[in-house]
Structure formats: structure tokens, C-alpha cells
PDB file of C-alpha atoms in Angstrom:
ATOM      1  CA  MET A1276     144.576 112.963 102.165  1.00  0.00           C
ATOM      2  CA  ALA A1277     145.976 113.011  98.634  1.00  0.00           C
ATOM      3  CA  TRP A1278     145.994 116.300  96.727  1.00  0.00           C
ATOM      4  CA  ARG A1279     143.267 115.062  94.407  1.00  0.00           C
ATOM      5  CA  ASP A1280     141.131 114.191  97.444  1.00  0.00           C
ATOM      6  CA  ARG A1281     141.708 117.661  98.919  1.00  0.00           C
ATOM      7  CA  ARG A1282     140.529 119.226  95.695  1.00  0.00           C
ATOM      8  CA  SER A1283     137.489 116.958  95.573  1.00  0.00           C
ATOM      9  CA  ALA A1284     136.648 117.998  99.142  1.00  0.00           C
ATOM     10  CA  LEU A1285     136.752 121.653  98.134  1.00  0.00           C
ATOM     11  CA  ARG A1286     134.555 120.960  95.119  1.00  0.00           C
ATOM     12  CA  ALA A1287     132.054 119.230  97.393  1.00  0.00           C
ATOM     13  CA  ILE A1288     131.768 122.454  99.401  1.00  0.00           C
ATOM     14  CA  LEU A1289     131.087 124.457  96.254  1.00  0.00           C
ATOM     15  CA  THR A1290     128.416 122.030  95.057  1.00  0.00           C
ATOM     16  CA  GLY A1291     126.791 121.796  98.493  1.00  0.00           C
ATOM     17  CA  SER A1292     123.987 123.918  99.889  1.00  0.00           C
ATOM     18  CA  ALA A1293     125.672 125.594 102.861  1.00  0.00           C
ATOM     19  CA  CYS A1294     127.847 128.671 103.236  1.00  0.00           C
ATOM     20  CA  VAL A1295     131.018 127.885 105.155  1.00  0.00           C
ATOM     21  CA  ARG A1296     133.795 129.928 106.746  1.00  0.00           C
ATOM     22  CA  PRO A1297     137.381 128.901 106.034  1.00  0.00           C
ATOM     23  CA  ALA A1298     140.293 129.108 108.441  1.00  0.00           C
ATOM     24  CA  SER A1299     142.898 131.735 107.654  1.00  0.00           C
ATOM     25  CA  VAL A1300     146.169 129.775 107.508  1.00  0.00           C
ATOM     26  CA  TYR A1301     149.718 130.839 106.778  1.00  0.00           C
ATOM     27  CA  ASP A1302     152.217 128.217 107.985  1.00  0.00           C
ATOM     28  CA  ALA A1303     152.604 124.600 109.117  1.00  0.00           C
ATOM     29  CA  ILE A1304     151.362 125.199 112.657  1.00  0.00           C
ATOM     30  CA  SER A1305     148.323 127.282 111.713  1.00  0.00           C
ATOM     31  CA  ILE A1306     147.131 124.762 109.129  1.00  0.00           C
ATOM     32  CA  ARG A1307     147.517 121.885 111.574  1.00  0.00           C
ATOM     33  CA  ILE A1308     145.481 123.744 114.189  1.00  0.00           C
ATOM     34  CA  ALA A1309     142.767 124.480 111.621  1.00  0.00           C
ATOM     35  CA  ASP A1310     142.762 120.833 110.547  1.00  0.00           C
ATOM     36  CA  ASP A1311     142.541 119.594 114.140  1.00  0.00           C
ATOM     37  CA  LEU A1312     139.649 121.954 114.851  1.00  0.00           C
ATOM     38  CA  GLY A1313     137.694 120.564 111.935  1.00  0.00           C
ATOM     39  CA  PHE A1314     137.617 123.504 109.532  1.00  0.00           C
ATOM     40  CA  PRO A1315     136.504 122.384 106.072  1.00  0.00           C
ATOM     41  CA  PHE A1316     139.364 124.171 104.325  1.00  0.00           C
ATOM     42  CA  GLY A1317     141.928 126.915 104.718  1.00  0.00           C
ATOM     43  CA  MET A1318     142.390 130.251 102.973  1.00  0.00           C
ATOM     44  CA  PHE A1319     145.921 131.515 102.368  1.00  0.00           C
ATOM     45  CA  GLY A1320     145.447 135.209 101.702  1.00  0.00           C
ATOM     46  CA  GLY A1321     147.862 137.394  99.806  1.00  0.00           C
ATOM     47  CA  SER A1322     148.100 139.883 102.663  1.00  0.00           C
ATOM     48  CA  VAL A1323     148.789 137.072 105.116  1.00  0.00           C
ATOM     49  CA  ALA A1324     151.434 135.609 102.814  1.00  0.00           C
ATOM     50  CA  SER A1325     153.196 138.955 102.676  1.00  0.00           C
ATOM     51  CA  LEU A1326     153.104 139.268 106.470  1.00  0.00           C
ATOM     52  CA  ALA A1327     154.198 135.691 107.189  1.00  0.00           C
ATOM     53  CA  ILE A1328     156.963 135.494 104.606  1.00  0.00           C
ATOM     54  CA  LEU A1329     158.257 139.059 104.271  1.00  0.00           C
ATOM     55  CA  GLY A1330     156.914 140.921 107.276  1.00  0.00           C
ATOM     56  CA  ASP A1331     155.691 143.541 104.807  1.00  0.00           C
ATOM     57  CA  PRO A1332     152.237 145.006 104.108  1.00  0.00           C
ATOM     58  CA  ASP A1333     150.247 143.746 101.150  1.00  0.00           C
ATOM     59  CA  ILE A1334     151.743 145.819  98.330  1.00  0.00           C
ATOM     60  CA  ALA A1335     152.619 142.997  95.906  1.00  0.00           C
ATOM     61  CA  LEU A1336     156.259 142.567  96.932  1.00  0.00           C
ATOM     62  CA  ILE A1337     156.070 138.815  97.423  1.00  0.00           C
ATOM     63  CA  THR A1338     157.184 136.568  94.567  1.00  0.00           C
ATOM     64  CA  LEU A1339     155.520 133.499  93.108  1.00  0.00           C
ATOM     65  CA  THR A1340     158.422 131.326  94.274  1.00  0.00           C
ATOM     66  CA  GLU A1341     157.999 132.475  97.871  1.00  0.00           C
ATOM     67  CA  LEU A1342     154.240 131.935  97.760  1.00  0.00           C
ATOM     68  CA  ALA A1343     154.484 128.465  96.210  1.00  0.00           C
ATOM     69  CA  GLU A1344     157.099 127.313  98.708  1.00  0.00           C
ATOM     70  CA  GLN A1345     154.899 128.338 101.630  1.00  0.00           C
ATOM     71  CA  VAL A1346     151.980 126.468 100.079  1.00  0.00           C
ATOM     72  CA  ARG A1347     154.214 123.437  99.674  1.00  0.00           C
ATOM     73  CA  ARG A1348     155.183 123.580 103.355  1.00  0.00           C
ATOM     74  CA  MET A1349     151.545 123.744 104.416  1.00  0.00           C
ATOM     75  CA  SER A1350     150.554 120.918 102.059  1.00  0.00           C
ATOM     76  CA  ARG A1351     153.206 118.737 103.654  1.00  0.00           C
ATOM     77  CA  ALA A1352     152.136 119.602 107.197  1.00  0.00           C
ATOM     78  CA  ALA A1353     148.406 118.840 106.968  1.00  0.00           C
ATOM     79  CA  ALA A1354     145.776 117.362 104.681  1.00  0.00           C
ATOM     80  CA  LEU A1355     143.446 120.355 104.947  1.00  0.00           C
ATOM     81  CA  PRO A1356     142.458 121.713 101.511  1.00  0.00           C
ATOM     82  CA  VAL A1357     143.792 125.231 100.938  1.00  0.00           C
ATOM     83  CA  VAL A1358     142.569 127.953  98.604  1.00  0.00           C
ATOM     84  CA  VAL A1359     145.446 130.247  97.668  1.00  0.00           C
ATOM     85  CA  ASP A1360     145.025 133.921  96.900  1.00  0.00           C
ATOM     86  CA  ALA A1361     147.176 134.099  93.771  1.00  0.00           C
ATOM     87  CA  ASP A1362     146.573 137.834  93.417  1.00  0.00           C
ATOM     88  CA  HIS A1363     146.989 138.989  89.801  1.00  0.00           C
ATOM     89  CA  GLY A1364     148.917 135.863  88.833  1.00  0.00           C
ATOM     90  CA  TYR A1365     152.267 137.675  89.212  1.00  0.00           C
ATOM     91  CA  GLY A1366     152.270 139.288  85.794  1.00  0.00           C
ATOM     92  CA  ASN A1367     150.466 138.978  82.485  1.00  0.00           C
ATOM     93  CA  ALA A1368     148.498 136.002  81.188  1.00  0.00           C
ATOM     94  CA  LEU A1369     151.648 133.979  80.507  1.00  0.00           C
ATOM     95  CA  ASN A1370     152.794 134.576  84.073  1.00  0.00           C
ATOM     96  CA  VAL A1371     149.377 133.421  85.239  1.00  0.00           C
ATOM     97  CA  ARG A1372     149.964 130.081  83.503  1.00  0.00           C
ATOM     98  CA  ARG A1373     153.205 129.640  85.434  1.00  0.00           C
ATOM     99  CA  THR A1374     151.465 130.639  88.662  1.00  0.00           C
ATOM    100  CA  VAL A1375     148.811 127.966  88.213  1.00  0.00           C
ATOM    101  CA  GLU A1376     151.410 125.321  87.369  1.00  0.00           C
ATOM    102  CA  GLU A1377     153.485 126.096  90.461  1.00  0.00           C
ATOM    103  CA  LEU A1378     150.572 126.294  92.906  1.00  0.00           C
ATOM    104  CA  GLU A1379     149.000 123.124  91.545  1.00  0.00           C
ATOM    105  CA  ALA A1380     152.325 121.299  91.959  1.00  0.00           C
ATOM    106  CA  ALA A1381     152.642 122.704  95.492  1.00  0.00           C
ATOM    107  CA  GLY A1382     149.346 121.089  96.498  1.00  0.00           C
ATOM    108  CA  ALA A1383     146.830 123.938  96.414  1.00  0.00           C
ATOM    109  CA  ALA A1384     143.233 122.743  96.323  1.00  0.00           C
ATOM    110  CA  GLY A1385     142.117 125.939  94.649  1.00  0.00           C
ATOM    111  CA  LEU A1386     143.305 129.416  93.736  1.00  0.00           C
ATOM    112  CA  THR A1387     141.937 132.815  92.884  1.00  0.00           C
ATOM    113  CA  ILE A1388     143.032 135.007  89.993  1.00  0.00           C
ATOM    114  CA  GLU A1389     141.904 138.627  90.283  1.00  0.00           C
ATOM    115  CA  ASP A1390     141.600 141.578  87.950  1.00  0.00           C
ATOM    116  CA  THR A1391     143.203 144.176  90.220  1.00  0.00           C
ATOM    117  CA  LEU A1392     146.058 146.123  88.679  1.00  0.00           C
ATOM    118  CA  LEU A1393     149.114 145.053  90.666  1.00  0.00           C
ATOM    119  CA  PRO A1394     151.553 146.426  91.683  1.00  0.00           C
ATOM    120  CA  GLN A1395     149.922 149.793  92.265  1.00  0.00           C
ATOM    121  CA  ALA A1396     150.292 152.136  89.297  1.00  0.00           C
ATOM    122  CA  TYR A1397     152.611 155.129  89.541  1.00  0.00           C
ATOM    123  CA  GLY A1398     150.853 158.207  90.911  1.00  0.00           C
ATOM    124  CA  GLU A1399     147.604 156.366  91.689  1.00  0.00           C
ATOM    125  CA  ALA A1400     146.462 156.342  95.313  1.00  0.00           C
ATOM    126  CA  LYS A1401     143.352 154.221  94.750  1.00  0.00           C
ATOM    127  CA  PRO A1402     143.138 150.605  93.521  1.00  0.00           C
ATOM    128  CA  GLN A1403     142.598 150.110  89.805  1.00  0.00           C
ATOM    129  CA  LEU A1404     141.517 147.213  87.623  1.00  0.00           C
ATOM    130  CA  VAL A1405     143.000 145.821  84.450  1.00  0.00           C
ATOM    131  CA  SER A1406     140.694 145.966  81.444  1.00  0.00           C
ATOM    132  CA  ARG A1407     137.974 143.369  81.119  1.00  0.00           C
ATOM    133  CA  GLU A1408     139.795 141.926  78.124  1.00  0.00           C
ATOM    134  CA  GLU A1409     143.053 141.533  80.034  1.00  0.00           C
ATOM    135  CA  GLY A1410     141.270 140.050  83.037  1.00  0.00           C
ATOM    136  CA  LEU A1411     139.530 137.530  80.816  1.00  0.00           C
ATOM    137  CA  GLY A1412     142.824 136.654  79.138  1.00  0.00           C
ATOM    138  CA  LYS A1413     144.309 135.850  82.531  1.00  0.00           C
ATOM    139  CA  ILE A1414     141.388 133.617  83.423  1.00  0.00           C
ATOM    140  CA  LYS A1415     141.665 131.734  80.128  1.00  0.00           C
ATOM    141  CA  ALA A1416     145.401 131.263  80.698  1.00  0.00           C
ATOM    142  CA  ALA A1417     144.761 129.937  84.214  1.00  0.00           C
ATOM    143  CA  LEU A1418     142.264 127.393  82.934  1.00  0.00           C
ATOM    144  CA  ASP A1419     144.613 126.351  80.142  1.00  0.00           C
ATOM    145  CA  ALA A1420     147.450 125.750  82.614  1.00  0.00           C
ATOM    146  CA  ARG A1421     145.435 123.456  84.880  1.00  0.00           C
ATOM    147  CA  ARG A1422     146.517 119.825  84.616  1.00  0.00           C
ATOM    148  CA  ASP A1423     144.383 118.337  87.376  1.00  0.00           C
ATOM    149  CA  PRO A1424     140.741 118.996  86.461  1.00  0.00           C
ATOM    150  CA  ASN A1425     139.877 118.891  90.175  1.00  0.00           C
ATOM    151  CA  LEU A1426     141.946 122.003  90.895  1.00  0.00           C
ATOM    152  CA  VAL A1427     139.381 124.720  91.644  1.00  0.00           C
ATOM    153  CA  ILE A1428     139.914 128.027  89.874  1.00  0.00           C
ATOM    154  CA  PHE A1429     138.035 131.090  91.090  1.00  0.00           C
ATOM    155  CA  GLY A1430     137.564 134.130  88.902  1.00  0.00           C
ATOM    156  CA  ARG A1431     137.907 137.060  91.285  1.00  0.00           C
ATOM    157  CA  THR A1432     136.930 140.690  90.872  1.00  0.00           C
ATOM    158  CA  GLY A1433     137.036 143.731  93.110  1.00  0.00           C
ATOM    159  CA  ALA A1434     134.993 145.828  90.720  1.00  0.00           C
ATOM    160  CA  CYS A1435     132.123 146.341  93.197  1.00  0.00           C
ATOM    161  CA  SER A1436     134.215 148.732  95.272  1.00  0.00           C
ATOM    162  CA  ILE A1437     136.500 150.037  92.511  1.00  0.00           C
ATOM    163  CA  THR A1438     134.283 150.690  89.479  1.00  0.00           C
ATOM    164  CA  SER A1439     130.652 149.583  89.761  1.00  0.00           C
ATOM    165  CA  LEU A1440     128.311 146.704  90.465  1.00  0.00           C
ATOM    166  CA  ASP A1441     127.432 146.486  86.773  1.00  0.00           C
ATOM    167  CA  ASP A1442     131.094 146.200  85.864  1.00  0.00           C
ATOM    168  CA  ALA A1443     131.575 143.485  88.497  1.00  0.00           C
ATOM    169  CA  ILE A1444     128.710 141.472  87.034  1.00  0.00           C
ATOM    170  CA  GLU A1445     129.931 141.861  83.451  1.00  0.00           C
ATOM    171  CA  ARG A1446     133.409 140.711  84.423  1.00  0.00           C
ATOM    172  CA  ALA A1447     131.996 137.789  86.394  1.00  0.00           C
ATOM    173  CA  LEU A1448     129.822 136.702  83.474  1.00  0.00           C
ATOM    174  CA  ALA A1449     132.856 136.718  81.188  1.00  0.00           C
ATOM    175  CA  TYR A1450     134.830 134.589  83.659  1.00  0.00           C
ATOM    176  CA  GLU A1451     131.857 132.251  84.038  1.00  0.00           C
ATOM    177  CA  ALA A1452     131.578 131.826  80.290  1.00  0.00           C
ATOM    178  CA  ALA A1453     135.310 131.065  80.096  1.00  0.00           C
ATOM    179  CA  GLY A1454     134.857 128.080  82.402  1.00  0.00           C
ATOM    180  CA  VAL A1455     135.900 129.009  85.951  1.00  0.00           C
ATOM    181  CA  ASP A1456     134.569 126.841  88.763  1.00  0.00           C
ATOM    182  CA  ALA A1457     133.385 129.645  91.033  1.00  0.00           C
ATOM    183  CA  LEU A1458     133.241 133.428  91.299  1.00  0.00           C
ATOM    184  CA  PHE A1459     134.953 135.379  94.084  1.00  0.00           C
ATOM    185  CA  PHE A1460     133.777 138.903  94.886  1.00  0.00           C
ATOM    186  CA  THR A1461     135.375 141.473  97.161  1.00  0.00           C
ATOM    187  CA  GLY A1462     133.792 144.767  98.096  1.00  0.00           C
ATOM    188  CA  VAL A1463     130.178 143.540  98.181  1.00  0.00           C
ATOM    189  CA  LYS A1464     128.549 145.647 100.897  1.00  0.00           C
ATOM    190  CA  THR A1465     124.770 145.203 100.713  1.00  0.00           C
ATOM    191  CA  ARG A1466     122.132 142.550 100.273  1.00  0.00           C
ATOM    192  CA  ALA A1467     120.904 144.363  97.194  1.00  0.00           C
ATOM    193  CA  GLN A1468     124.314 144.020  95.548  1.00  0.00           C
ATOM    194  CA  LEU A1469     124.450 140.339  96.417  1.00  0.00           C
ATOM    195  CA  GLU A1470     120.927 139.786  95.088  1.00  0.00           C
ATOM    196  CA  ALA A1471     121.924 141.341  91.763  1.00  0.00           C
ATOM    197  CA  ILE A1472     125.073 139.228  91.532  1.00  0.00           C
ATOM    198  CA  SER A1473     123.230 136.037  92.422  1.00  0.00           C
ATOM    199  CA  ALA A1474     120.458 136.733  89.922  1.00  0.00           C
ATOM    200  CA  ALA A1475     122.882 137.435  87.068  1.00  0.00           C
ATOM    201  CA  THR A1476     125.248 134.482  87.567  1.00  0.00           C
ATOM    202  CA  THR A1477     124.916 130.727  87.973  1.00  0.00           C
ATOM    203  CA  LEU A1478     128.174 129.553  89.560  1.00  0.00           C
ATOM    204  CA  PRO A1479     128.951 129.089  93.269  1.00  0.00           C
ATOM    205  CA  LEU A1480     129.954 132.365  94.901  1.00  0.00           C
ATOM    206  CA  ALA A1481     132.620 133.345  97.414  1.00  0.00           C
ATOM    207  CA  LEU A1482     132.746 136.638  99.317  1.00  0.00           C
ATOM    208  CA  GLY A1483     135.799 138.289 100.792  1.00  0.00           C
ATOM    209  CA  SER A1484     135.231 139.671 104.311  1.00  0.00           C
ATOM    210  CA  PRO A1485     131.513 140.485 103.980  1.00  0.00           C
ATOM    211  CA  PRO A1486     130.191 143.231 106.302  1.00  0.00           C
ATOM    212  CA  ALA A1487     127.722 142.736 109.158  1.00  0.00           C
ATOM    213  CA  GLU A1488     124.761 143.223 106.818  1.00  0.00           C
ATOM    214  CA  LEU A1489     125.868 140.036 105.054  1.00  0.00           C
ATOM    215  CA  GLY A1490     126.565 138.064 108.209  1.00  0.00           C
ATOM    216  CA  ASP A1491     123.531 135.763 108.012  1.00  0.00           C
ATOM    217  CA  PHE A1492     124.969 132.534 106.612  1.00  0.00           C
ATOM    218  CA  ASP A1493     121.537 131.091 105.832  1.00  0.00           C
ATOM    219  CA  HIS A1494     120.765 134.162 103.745  1.00  0.00           C
ATOM    220  CA  LEU A1495     124.135 133.856 101.983  1.00  0.00           C
ATOM    221  CA  ALA A1496     123.579 130.173 101.294  1.00  0.00           C
ATOM    222  CA  GLY A1497     120.229 130.968  99.688  1.00  0.00           C
ATOM    223  CA  ARG A1498     122.054 133.258  97.244  1.00  0.00           C
ATOM    224  CA  ARG A1499     124.559 130.520  96.254  1.00  0.00           C
ATOM    225  CA  VAL A1500     127.330 131.898  98.456  1.00  0.00           C
ATOM    226  CA  ARG A1501     129.317 128.849  99.480  1.00  0.00           C
ATOM    227  CA  ILE A1502     132.342 130.589 101.010  1.00  0.00           C
ATOM    228  CA  ALA A1503     132.462 133.671 103.225  1.00  0.00           C
ATOM    229  CA  VAL A1504     136.018 134.602 104.165  1.00  0.00           C
ATOM    230  CA  GLN A1505     136.054 136.036 107.685  1.00  0.00           C
ATOM    231  CA  GLY A1506     139.238 138.075 107.514  1.00  0.00           C
ATOM    232  CA  HIS A1507     142.655 136.984 108.713  1.00  0.00           C
ATOM    233  CA  ALA A1508     142.548 137.292 112.493  1.00  0.00           C
ATOM    234  CA  PRO A1509     144.856 134.340 113.372  1.00  0.00           C
ATOM    235  CA  ILE A1510     148.071 136.005 112.207  1.00  0.00           C
ATOM    236  CA  ALA A1511     147.081 139.204 114.015  1.00  0.00           C
ATOM    237  CA  ALA A1512     146.421 137.192 117.182  1.00  0.00           C
ATOM    238  CA  ALA A1513     149.777 135.432 116.856  1.00  0.00           C
ATOM    239  CA  THR A1514     151.557 138.762 116.374  1.00  0.00           C
ATOM    240  CA  GLU A1515     149.918 140.188 119.494  1.00  0.00           C
ATOM    241  CA  ALA A1516     150.896 137.113 121.514  1.00  0.00           C
ATOM    242  CA  VAL A1517     154.525 137.237 120.376  1.00  0.00           C
ATOM    243  CA  PHE A1518     154.694 140.973 121.075  1.00  0.00           C
ATOM    244  CA  LYS A1519     153.339 140.573 124.614  1.00  0.00           C
ATOM    245  CA  THR A1520     155.611 137.639 125.391  1.00  0.00           C
ATOM    246  CA  LEU A1521     158.771 139.336 124.129  1.00  0.00           C
ATOM    247  CA  SER A1522     157.796 142.556 125.894  1.00  0.00           C
ATOM    248  CA  ALA A1523     157.444 140.667 129.165  1.00  0.00           C
ATOM    249  CA  ILE A1524     160.810 138.959 128.695  1.00  0.00           C
ATOM    250  CA  LYS A1525     162.448 142.277 127.850  1.00  0.00           C
ATOM    251  CA  ALA A1526     160.963 143.725 131.047  1.00  0.00           C
ATOM    252  CA  GLY A1527     162.549 140.939 133.078  1.00  0.00           C
ATOM    253  CA  ALA A1528     159.803 138.319 133.375  1.00  0.00           C
ATOM    254  CA  THR A1529     160.969 134.792 134.092  1.00  0.00           C
ATOM    255  CA  PRO A1530     159.647 131.831 132.069  1.00  0.00           C
ATOM    256  CA  LYS A1531     157.271 130.891 134.899  1.00  0.00           C
ATOM    257  CA  GLN A1532     155.805 134.395 134.936  1.00  0.00           C
ATOM    258  CA  LEU A1533     154.816 134.328 131.275  1.00  0.00           C
ATOM    259  CA  THR A1534     151.137 133.850 130.454  1.00  0.00           C
ATOM    260  CA  GLY A1535     149.145 132.878 127.401  1.00  0.00           C
ATOM    261  CA  LEU A1536     151.588 130.203 126.273  1.00  0.00           C
ATOM    262  CA  ALA A1537     150.626 126.950 124.592  1.00  0.00           C
ATOM    263  CA  GLY A1538     150.983 124.059 127.002  1.00  0.00           C
ATOM    264  CA  ALA A1539     153.057 120.964 126.399  1.00  0.00           C
ATOM    265  CA  ASP A1540     150.012 118.945 125.321  1.00  0.00           C
ATOM    266  CA  LEU A1541     149.026 121.457 122.647  1.00  0.00           C
ATOM    267  CA  MET A1542     152.607 121.805 121.397  1.00  0.00           C
ATOM    268  CA  ASP A1543     152.916 118.021 121.185  1.00  0.00           C
ATOM    269  CA  LYS A1544     149.657 117.876 119.257  1.00  0.00           C
ATOM    270  CA  VAL A1545     150.470 120.508 116.660  1.00  0.00           C
ATOM    271  CA  THR A1546     154.011 119.182 116.159  1.00  0.00           C
ATOM    272  CA  ARG A1547     152.684 115.602 115.864  1.00  0.00           C
ATOM    273  CA  ALA A1548     155.075 114.467 118.596  1.00  0.00           C
ATOM    274  CA  ASP A1549     153.465 111.038 118.929  1.00  0.00           C
ATOM    275  CA  VAL A1550     153.953 110.357 115.237  1.00  0.00           C
ATOM    276  CA  VAL A1551     157.601 111.395 115.427  1.00  0.00           C
ATOM    277  CA  THR A1552     158.110 109.191 118.492  1.00  0.00           C
ATOM    278  CA  ASP A1553     156.555 106.220 116.690  1.00  0.00           C
ATOM    279  CA  ARG A1554     158.865 106.734 113.734  1.00  0.00           C
ATOM    280  CA  GLY A1555     161.879 106.989 115.987  1.00  0.00           C
ATOM    281  CA  GLU A1556     160.936 103.707 117.623  1.00  0.00           C
ATOM    282  CA  HIS A1557     160.257 101.982 114.314  1.00  0.00           C
ATOM    283  CA  PHE A1558     163.161 103.266 112.219  1.00  0.00           C
ATOM    284  CA  LEU A1559     165.835 104.178 114.772  1.00  0.00           C
ATOM    285  CA  GLY A1560     165.155 101.672 117.549  1.00  0.00           C
ATOM    286  CA  VAL A1561     164.604 104.493 120.035  1.00  0.00           C
ATOM    287  CA  LYS A1562     162.725 103.157 123.048  1.00  0.00           C
ATOM    288  CA  ARG A1563     159.841 105.143 124.480  1.00  0.00           C
ATOM    289  CA  ARG A1564     160.418 106.640 127.895  1.00  0.00           C
TER     290      ARG A1564
END
């Protein structure tokens, strides 16, 4: 699937009538598994990027170059559309322009730009937001940098849990007026909050890790929520599996005693072994065994 087609597929989700859950992806193998399982698109979260690339918690240490290169690797590995958490755009509004250019070139189907103050301010234990004016400037810069009109740009705000619901709505309305394709909210906890957001805005909505109260996808769909991110369990599951396997080996387990390993068939599938074999036969004259 060409990049333009991936972006069109993501836009079709936003203009549809259902609320869907994306797959949390972070590398070539995870995106291929998600693609094979039939997920409609993947979400590459900022926290997951920090874990996968740096092995560090999500404290804004990762660079744009590192993020874009990982997106490029995933885009090469599978045709699944991916929405990239571009955090604060890695700087001011001019940095946001560069962020959009790099992620678009790397094959992202969509990206989010948020109004959280990153990195964390000196002496401040709690998250903070940039001003509404600065947040809007970043959104305008992101839209200006877009070359492919099919690239989906989400205006994202965490104001619900940091300042207030009213502030979240005012920021969202400003981003909507600027021309974003969809609105991404984190920190929405209740149906009442979602009702207020849905009533005040007109664009498709995305929610980050909604709580159990917002777990009814039919209810979400009726409030124009088209995406409900369900956390980032896959990288946690992979970490647990690696830890258990290495612990067993350290304790003296033999290869045959190890459990929970992917079988040869699954490994061949996710590494596209048949495709590689076909290419070897066609281009190198390697005969199949």
C-alpha cells in the first residue's frame, strides 16, 4: 500500500461511523503482527518510542531524528497506516514544521501535535500546558508544513486533566478553526465530559486510554469518537516475555525447556520468509529445498 493509500485509509476511519481501536506498534515485527491480524491502523506512542528506542521512561529525551527513523523502519516493514505521537513537535512552532516534514517523509499516515509543556519545567512536579496562543501557533505551523493533503493532523490537548474541561474545549475549538482533521483528547474521564466535548465540536474525535466508564464503543461512536487508544500493552508483554526467557536461561534452562516462544511458522510469517525465499530464487538462482 502506497503512503497516500495508507493516509486515505486512515481518513476513511475518521469519516466513518464506528469507533475503532488501533494496535500499539513500535518496531518492524510489531507492525507486521498488527497488519497480519487485521488491525485498521497502528498507533506509535511517544512513551512506547522512548521505551523501544532509548529504554527510558517518557520524559521527552527522544529526538525527532530517532522517532522519524523508527517510523521509516515500520513504514518499510508493513503497509499498515500508522498515527505517530509527535508530542510537542520537538520545540517551538518552527520545530513543529520540521517535525511534520520528517514524519510525512518517513511514511506516517497521521500525527498528533499536543499542547503539553515539554520537557517538564524546572521545579514543576505536575504536567503543564503551553498557552493557548502558543498551542495554536504550533497547530498552524503543522498544517503549513504538510505537503500531502491526505496526511492526517490531529490537534491534541491534555487540558481536561491539567486545567479544566472548559479550557480543553476552547483549545480544541481553536485547533478546529485552524483546520486540523481531527481532535485528540487525553484525560477525559466521564461521559459528561465527553458529551460536552462532542456537543461543542464538529470534527472526528480520538481518545487516549479512556477509562472503563467510556468503554462502550457504540456509545463512543455516537459521540463522534472514531479512535479509542487502548494503551500500549504489546511492548509491556514483550518485555515480560524477554525477562522470563532470559531469567530461565540465566538459571540454567536449556533451549528445549523454554516456554512461550514463537514457533518457526510464526517467525517465518512475521519475517516474510517466503517472500525472501522467492527473491533468492528469482534474483540469486537459489533453489528451494
